[in-house]
Short mmCIF file of C-alpha atoms and ligand atoms in Angstrom, two decimals:
data_model
loop_
_atom_site.label_atom_id
_atom_site.label_comp_id
_atom_site.label_asym_id
_atom_site.label_seq_id
_atom_site.Cartn_x
_atom_site.Cartn_y
_atom_site.Cartn_z
CA UNK A 1310 8.22 0.93 35.16
CA UNK A 1311 10.89 2.63 32.92
CA UNK A 1312 10.13 3.48 29.89
CA UNK A 1313 12.16 2.74 26.74
CA UNK A 1314 13.43 5.14 24.65
CA UNK A 1315 13.57 4.25 21.07
CA UNK A 1316 15.85 5.37 18.55
CA UNK A 1317 14.49 6.07 15.07
CA UNK A 1318 16.48 6.74 12.20
CA UNK A 1319 14.35 9.41 10.04
CA UNK A 1320 14.95 9.07 6.11
CA UNK A 1321 12.67 11.67 4.78
CA UNK A 1322 13.92 11.51 1.27
CA UNK A 1323 12.68 13.15 -1.85
CA UNK A 1324 9.41 14.88 -2.68
CA UNK A 1325 6.46 14.69 0.17
CA UNK A 1326 8.31 12.60 2.17
CA UNK A 1327 9.94 14.50 4.77
CA UNK A 1328 6.43 16.39 5.11
CA UNK A 1329 4.62 13.49 5.92
CA UNK A 1330 7.13 11.91 7.95
CA UNK A 1331 7.59 14.93 10.29
CA UNK A 1332 3.60 14.69 10.65
CA UNK A 1333 3.77 11.11 11.32
CA UNK A 1334 6.49 11.74 14.22
CA UNK A 1335 4.59 14.37 15.62
CA UNK A 1336 1.96 11.68 16.00
CA UNK A 1337 4.01 9.59 17.73
CA UNK A 1338 5.20 12.03 20.33
CA UNK A 1339 1.39 13.06 20.84
CA UNK A 1340 0.68 9.94 22.09
CA UNK A 1341 3.73 9.53 25.08
CA UNK A 1342 6.28 7.28 23.12
CA UNK A 1343 9.65 8.17 23.78
CA UNK A 1344 12.11 8.41 20.92
CA UNK A 1345 15.40 9.90 20.02
CA UNK A 1346 15.69 10.46 15.94
CA UNK A 1347 18.89 10.67 13.66
CA UNK A 1348 18.45 12.12 10.27
CA UNK A 1349 19.72 10.64 7.45
CA UNK A 1350 20.40 12.70 4.15
CA UNK A 1351 19.45 9.64 1.28
CA UNK A 1352 17.37 9.51 -1.94
CA UNK A 1353 17.34 11.60 -5.19
CA UNK A 1354 18.11 15.04 -3.71
CA UNK A 1355 21.36 13.76 -2.08
CA UNK A 1356 22.77 11.52 -5.21
CA UNK A 1357 21.87 14.52 -7.58
CA UNK A 1358 24.04 16.70 -5.12
CA UNK A 1359 26.62 14.49 -4.58
CA UNK A 1360 26.34 10.92 -6.07
CA UNK A 1361 26.24 9.37 -2.95
CA UNK A 1362 23.49 6.23 -2.98
CA UNK A 1363 24.27 4.26 0.29
CA UNK A 1364 27.55 2.47 1.53
CA UNK A 1365 28.14 0.03 3.87
CA UNK A 1366 29.10 2.34 7.03
CA UNK A 1367 25.85 3.80 6.61
CA UNK A 1368 23.90 0.87 6.05
CA UNK A 1369 25.75 -0.60 9.48
CA UNK A 1370 24.78 2.54 11.22
CA UNK A 1371 21.51 2.01 9.93
CA UNK A 1372 21.05 -1.56 11.73
CA UNK A 1373 21.64 -0.18 14.91
CA UNK A 1374 18.53 1.64 15.58
CA UNK A 1375 15.41 0.39 16.72
CA UNK A 1376 13.50 1.26 13.68
CA UNK A 1377 13.87 3.39 10.36
CA UNK A 1378 11.12 5.63 9.30
CA UNK A 1379 11.36 6.32 5.62
CA UNK A 1380 9.29 8.80 3.54
CA UNK A 1381 9.73 8.42 0.10
CA UNK A 1382 12.71 7.87 -2.61
CA UNK A 1383 12.83 9.30 -6.03
CA UNK A 1384 13.35 11.60 -8.42
CA UNK A 1385 10.37 13.83 -9.95
CA UNK A 1386 8.38 12.40 -12.70
CA UNK A 1387 9.97 13.26 -15.72
CA UNK A 1388 13.51 13.63 -14.50
CA UNK A 1389 16.28 11.48 -16.11
CA UNK A 1390 19.42 12.22 -14.97
CA UNK A 1391 18.73 9.18 -12.67
CA UNK A 1392 19.47 6.37 -14.30
CA UNK A 1393 16.47 3.68 -13.50
CA UNK A 1394 17.55 1.18 -10.79
CA UNK A 1395 20.29 3.36 -9.17
CA UNK A 1396 17.99 4.27 -6.17
CA UNK A 1397 15.79 1.42 -6.11
CA UNK A 1398 18.38 -0.81 -6.33
CA UNK A 1399 21.37 0.70 -4.72
CA UNK A 1400 19.22 2.27 -1.88
CA UNK A 1401 15.87 0.65 -1.24
CA UNK A 1402 16.69 -2.91 -1.77
CA UNK A 1403 19.90 -2.58 -0.47
CA UNK A 1404 18.24 -1.55 2.75
CA UNK A 1405 15.60 -4.50 2.39
CA UNK A 1406 18.61 -6.93 1.77
CA UNK A 1407 20.97 -5.95 3.95
CA UNK A 1408 19.19 -5.49 7.13
CA UNK A 1409 17.70 -8.87 5.88
CA UNK A 1410 14.38 -7.11 5.76
CA UNK A 1411 12.55 -10.64 4.88
CA UNK A 1412 8.67 -9.48 5.04
CA UNK A 1413 6.93 -6.51 3.42
CA UNK A 1414 3.83 -6.77 5.69
CA UNK A 1415 0.92 -4.19 4.02
CA UNK A 1416 -2.23 -4.20 5.65
CA UNK A 1417 -5.16 -2.56 4.02
CA UNK A 1418 -8.55 -1.24 5.32
CA UNK A 1419 -11.16 -0.53 2.82
CA UNK A 1420 -12.15 3.35 3.75
CA UNK A 1421 -15.87 4.87 2.96
CA UNK A 1422 -16.89 4.95 -0.71
CA UNK A 1423 -13.76 2.84 -1.97
CA UNK A 1424 -14.87 -0.30 -3.60
CA UNK A 1425 -13.61 -2.50 -0.84
CA UNK A 1426 -15.67 -0.39 1.82
CA UNK A 1427 -15.41 -2.12 5.48
CA UNK A 1428 -12.43 -4.93 4.18
CA UNK A 1429 -9.79 -5.87 6.12
CA UNK A 1430 -6.82 -7.76 4.50
CA UNK A 1431 -2.91 -7.87 4.60
CA UNK A 1432 -0.71 -8.62 2.08
CA UNK A 1433 2.70 -10.32 3.41
CA UNK A 1434 5.48 -10.08 0.49
CA UNK A 1435 8.74 -11.69 0.34
CA UNK A 1436 11.18 -8.99 0.47
CA UNK A 1437 14.42 -10.57 -0.18
CA UNK A 1438 13.90 -12.79 -3.48
CA UNK A 1439 12.13 -13.61 -6.15
CA UNK A 1440 12.49 -11.72 -9.21
CA UNK A 1441 14.05 -8.47 -7.21
CA UNK A 1442 17.30 -10.94 -6.06
CA UNK A 1443 19.45 -9.50 -9.23
CA UNK A 1444 20.22 -12.64 -10.91
CA UNK A 1445 20.45 -12.69 -14.23
CA UNK A 1446 22.33 -10.96 -17.00
CA UNK A 1447 22.96 -9.66 -20.45
CA UNK A 1448 25.17 -11.26 -23.49
CA UNK A 1449 25.77 -9.40 -26.47
CA UNK A 1450 24.62 -6.13 -25.19
CA UNK A 1451 23.01 -3.97 -27.97
CA UNK A 1452 23.45 -6.48 -30.94
CA UNK A 1453 20.71 -7.85 -32.77
CA UNK A 1454 21.36 -11.01 -30.55
CA UNK A 1455 21.54 -9.49 -27.63
CA UNK A 1456 20.17 -11.97 -24.41
CA UNK A 1457 18.49 -10.41 -21.05
CA UNK A 1458 17.60 -13.11 -18.23
CA UNK A 1459 16.08 -12.25 -15.18
CA UNK A 1460 15.53 -15.08 -12.86
CA UNK A 1461 13.62 -15.65 -9.92
CA UNK A 1462 15.26 -16.88 -6.75
CA UNK A 1463 13.37 -18.91 -4.28
CA UNK A 1464 15.31 -20.86 -1.59
CA UNK A 1465 13.32 -22.88 0.86
CA UNK A 1466 14.67 -20.91 3.59
CA UNK A 1467 13.30 -17.52 2.32
CA UNK A 1468 9.88 -18.90 1.76
CA UNK A 1469 9.87 -20.82 4.85
CA UNK A 1470 10.17 -18.00 7.19
CA UNK A 1471 7.73 -15.47 5.18
CA UNK A 1472 5.08 -18.20 4.71
CA UNK A 1473 5.29 -19.10 8.57
CA UNK A 1474 5.05 -15.51 9.48
CA UNK A 1475 2.00 -14.98 7.26
CA UNK A 1476 0.52 -17.75 9.19
CA UNK A 1477 1.43 -16.50 12.81
CA UNK A 1478 -0.60 -13.15 11.62
CA UNK A 1479 -3.49 -15.13 10.07
CA UNK A 1480 -3.76 -16.95 13.58
CA UNK A 1481 -4.04 -13.45 15.42
CA UNK A 1482 -5.88 -11.84 12.64
CA UNK A 1483 -10.05 -11.74 13.35
CA UNK A 1484 -10.63 -14.23 9.89
CA UNK A 1485 -7.68 -16.88 10.07
CA UNK A 1486 -7.04 -17.70 6.71
CA UNK A 1487 -4.10 -17.35 4.49
CA UNK A 1488 -4.16 -17.24 0.95
CA UNK A 1489 -1.35 -18.49 -1.33
CA UNK A 1490 -1.28 -16.12 -4.38
CA UNK A 1491 1.12 -17.38 -7.47
CA UNK A 1492 0.87 -19.05 -10.82
CA UNK A 1493 1.83 -22.28 -10.14
CA UNK A 1494 -0.02 -23.39 -13.62
CA UNK A 1495 3.16 -21.53 -15.44
CA UNK A 1496 5.78 -20.88 -12.84
CA UNK A 1497 5.94 -24.44 -11.90
CA UNK A 1498 9.35 -24.76 -10.14
CA UNK A 1499 8.89 -21.98 -7.59
CA UNK A 1500 5.38 -22.31 -7.55
CA UNK A 1501 5.88 -26.10 -6.45
CA UNK A 1502 7.95 -24.82 -3.92
CA UNK A 1503 5.86 -22.25 -2.23
CA UNK A 1504 2.84 -24.71 -2.59
CA UNK A 1505 5.21 -27.69 -0.78
CA UNK A 1506 6.10 -25.09 1.94
CA UNK A 1507 2.53 -23.79 2.97
CA UNK A 1508 1.58 -27.33 3.16
CA UNK A 1509 4.42 -28.02 5.55
CA UNK A 1510 4.08 -24.79 7.63
CA UNK A 1511 -0.15 -25.09 7.90
CA UNK A 1512 0.63 -28.07 9.85
CA UNK A 1513 1.77 -26.09 12.91
CA UNK A 1514 -1.05 -23.81 12.46
CA UNK A 1515 -4.21 -26.35 12.46
CA UNK A 1516 -6.57 -23.50 13.40
CA UNK A 1517 -5.75 -21.46 10.36
CA UNK A 1518 -7.68 -21.65 6.95
CA UNK A 1519 -5.48 -22.17 3.90
CA UNK A 1520 -6.73 -21.03 0.13
CA UNK A 1521 -4.86 -20.63 -3.16
CA UNK A 1522 -5.36 -18.56 -5.74
CA UNK A 1523 -3.42 -17.52 -9.21
CA UNK A 1524 -2.33 -14.17 -9.23
CA UNK A 1525 -4.24 -13.30 -12.29
CA UNK A 1526 -7.49 -14.62 -10.86
CA UNK A 1527 -6.63 -12.76 -7.19
CA UNK A 1528 -6.48 -9.49 -9.40
CA UNK A 1529 -10.27 -10.34 -10.12
CA UNK A 1530 -11.31 -11.14 -6.57
CA UNK A 1531 -9.35 -8.37 -5.27
CA UNK A 1532 -11.72 -6.03 -7.15
CA UNK A 1533 -14.94 -7.99 -7.20
CA UNK A 1534 -15.16 -9.75 -3.91
CA UNK A 1535 -12.00 -8.69 -1.28
CA UNK A 1536 -13.87 -10.32 1.47
CA UNK A 1537 -12.64 -13.20 0.92
CA UNK A 1538 -8.89 -12.82 1.97
CA UNK A 1539 -7.62 -12.10 5.68
CA UNK A 1540 -3.52 -12.41 4.57
CA UNK A 1541 -2.24 -13.31 1.26
CA UNK A 1542 1.06 -14.68 1.23
CA UNK A 1543 3.27 -14.42 -1.92
CA UNK A 1544 6.26 -13.71 -3.86
CA UNK A 1545 8.24 -10.14 -4.19
CA UNK A 1546 7.00 -9.31 -7.62
CA UNK A 1547 3.51 -10.59 -7.10
CA UNK A 1548 3.43 -8.82 -3.86
CA UNK A 1549 4.42 -5.57 -5.23
CA UNK A 1550 1.80 -5.58 -8.16
CA UNK A 1551 -0.98 -6.69 -5.62
CA UNK A 1552 -0.37 -4.08 -3.27
CA UNK A 1553 -0.54 -1.27 -5.49
CA UNK A 1554 -3.81 -3.10 -6.70
CA UNK A 1555 -5.00 -3.67 -3.02
CA UNK A 1556 -4.42 0.13 -2.54
CA UNK A 1557 -6.28 1.35 -5.61
CA UNK A 1558 -9.58 -0.71 -3.84
CA UNK A 1559 -9.23 -0.01 -0.15
CA UNK A 1560 -9.32 4.01 -1.38
CA UNK A 1561 -5.97 4.70 -2.77
CA UNK A 1562 -2.04 4.98 -2.13
CA UNK A 1563 -2.67 7.92 0.25
CA UNK A 1564 -3.54 5.49 2.87
CA UNK A 1565 -1.48 2.50 2.41
CA UNK A 1566 1.55 1.39 4.99
CA UNK A 1567 4.04 -0.83 5.02
CA UNK A 1568 6.35 -2.37 7.22
CA UNK A 1569 9.56 -3.51 5.66
CA UNK A 1570 10.49 -6.34 8.45
CA UNK A 1571 13.07 -8.26 9.93
CA UNK A 1572 10.92 -10.43 12.58
CA UNK A 1573 14.21 -12.17 13.84
CA UNK A 1574 15.12 -8.31 15.25
CA UNK A 1575 18.95 -9.22 14.18
CA UNK A 1576 18.51 -5.19 13.03
CA UNK A 1577 16.11 -2.33 12.50
CA UNK A 1578 12.88 -2.88 10.44
CA UNK A 1579 12.27 -0.33 7.95
CA UNK A 1580 8.77 1.70 7.66
CA UNK A 1581 7.55 3.33 4.75
CA UNK A 1582 4.23 4.41 2.87
CA UNK A 1583 3.41 2.79 -0.23
CA UNK A 1584 3.21 5.84 -1.99
CA UNK A 1585 5.93 7.88 -3.98
CA UNK A 1586 7.20 11.56 -3.61
CA UNK A 1587 4.74 13.27 -5.26
CA UNK A 1588 7.10 16.12 -6.28
CA UNK A 1589 4.22 17.86 -8.01
CA UNK A 1590 2.67 19.01 -4.68
CA UNK A 1591 5.85 19.65 -2.52
CA UNK A 1592 5.27 22.32 -0.46
CA UNK A 1593 1.55 22.91 -1.10
CA UNK A 1594 0.39 21.14 2.62
CA UNK A 1595 -1.66 18.72 0.28
CA UNK A 1596 0.08 15.75 1.12
CA UNK A 1597 -2.17 12.91 2.71
CA UNK A 1598 -0.18 11.75 6.14
CA UNK A 1599 -2.25 9.29 6.90
CA UNK A 1600 -0.11 6.07 5.17
CA UNK A 1601 2.90 7.88 6.77
CA UNK A 1602 1.13 7.75 10.20
CA UNK A 1603 -0.14 4.15 9.36
CA UNK A 1604 3.38 3.26 9.06
CA UNK A 1605 4.26 4.54 12.24
CA UNK A 1606 1.39 2.46 13.88
CA UNK A 1607 3.49 -0.71 12.51
CA UNK A 1608 6.45 0.63 13.72
CA UNK A 1609 5.27 0.92 17.34
CA UNK A 1610 3.62 -2.46 17.08
CA UNK A 1611 7.13 -3.73 16.27
CA UNK A 1612 8.66 -2.06 18.82
CA UNK A 1613 6.36 -3.37 21.60
CA UNK A 1614 4.04 -0.36 22.17
CA UNK A 1615 0.75 -1.82 21.62
CA UNK A 1616 -1.15 0.26 23.38
CA UNK A 1617 0.22 3.45 21.70
CA UNK A 1618 -0.31 1.78 18.54
CA UNK A 1619 -3.83 0.69 18.92
CA UNK A 1620 -4.37 4.47 20.28
CA UNK A 1621 -3.24 5.98 16.68
CA UNK A 1622 -4.52 2.96 14.74
CA UNK A 1623 -8.13 3.67 16.22
CA UNK A 1624 -8.06 7.62 15.36
CA UNK A 1625 -7.07 6.68 11.81
CA UNK A 1626 -9.50 4.59 11.17
CA UNK A 1627 -12.29 6.64 12.17
CA UNK A 1628 -11.04 9.86 10.52
CA UNK A 1629 -13.94 10.95 8.99
CA UNK A 1630 -12.27 14.43 7.48
CA UNK A 1631 -11.52 14.81 3.86
CA UNK A 1632 -7.71 14.89 3.56
CA UNK A 1633 -8.08 16.83 0.26
CA UNK A 1634 -9.32 19.65 1.73
CA UNK A 1635 -7.92 19.52 5.02
CA UNK A 1636 -4.38 19.01 4.03
CA UNK A 1637 -1.25 17.85 5.83
CA UNK A 1638 -1.53 20.02 8.70
CA UNK A 1639 -5.45 19.90 9.17
CA UNK A 1640 -5.17 16.39 9.08
CA UNK A 1641 -2.34 16.20 11.61
CA UNK A 1642 -4.07 18.77 13.86
CA UNK A 1643 -7.38 16.82 13.99
CA UNK A 1644 -5.34 13.62 14.86
CA UNK A 1645 -3.66 15.08 17.61
CA UNK A 1646 -7.04 16.88 18.77
CA UNK A 1647 -8.52 13.47 18.73
CA UNK A 1648 -5.85 11.10 20.43
C1 IPM B 1062 7.70 -0.81 -3.42
C2 IPM B 1062 8.00 -0.13 -4.50
C3 IPM B 1062 9.72 -0.73 -4.62
C4 IPM B 1062 9.48 -2.34 -4.81
C5 IPM B 1062 10.22 -0.01 -5.87
C6 IPM B 1062 10.46 1.42 -5.60
C7 IPM B 1062 11.74 -0.48 -6.01
O1 IPM B 1062 7.26 0.02 -5.47
O2 IPM B 1062 8.03 -0.62 -2.31
O3 IPM B 1062 6.43 -1.46 -3.80
O4 IPM B 1062 8.91 -2.07 -6.21
O5 IPM B 1062 9.33 -2.78 -4.40
MN1 MN B 1063 5.72 -0.90 -5.39
#
């Protein structure tokens, strides 16, 4: 059998991004997966240097890779030189929308000592619509009568493909259950669409149980009884907020991985840890690479390298060292040793 050589675009980005990405690639190489990389200099540092965020040509080039690995994007806290939204909308969301990465898949495993110790669940977050779509505007800016609107866009097509992905995931999960999280009692238009789509799609998956929680209640359950969840499906903004909470109760954002997926594979999918650039610890060997390594596991699954993915996942799961003591290189060395 000839081995496939995967092409990976690498956006190390800012702060600790390049450090954790390098560690993750080292681990992927160690399990014998063949790949080529091309680095893309994008993020806050690049923007501050020459004003470049992302253009159409670079986006098209990224689309052609088998996968994109991203470290972290963003300036240091307190650095006000970059207007809010420049990189978020101009780079990260532009890739999510432009490459049609319509699912943000975030699996969580409660590590020892965490509130959700031993729990396994995942959040399937719609990734191209909702309040993130950019619908809205400002009138009479700067006056006493200023108006700002920010609509939530929910299309039947967009909701359905996300919900279907959640059901597919749940049908392969240890507990076959999907929980829709929304606020149907207040956001009645969008909530009704989401509810009807879930009711329609569940008919295709008779073995998957279905539950519903309001988003505020889900915040309580995630802390007090996370065992009730297997696959949560929710809109873009609820998914953003819930996944930070889920990261916190399962052991910290240092462990949380994410996959921005185009399940239809019409272009590259993007894999990134949920954490940020943590400029305060750059170059100190203190960044925990486990979230980036777990994101690489999701990348390998997407690339069809299931065996390699499972091998790394097992070692990450059984990892018993203290990342705060071992540091980036220590954690990486231990992972390599155990593989
Ligand atoms: C995330 C981040 C992004 C989001 C920001 C950086 C735009 O918080 O990936 O969760 O809101 O989606
Ligand atoms: Mn977030």
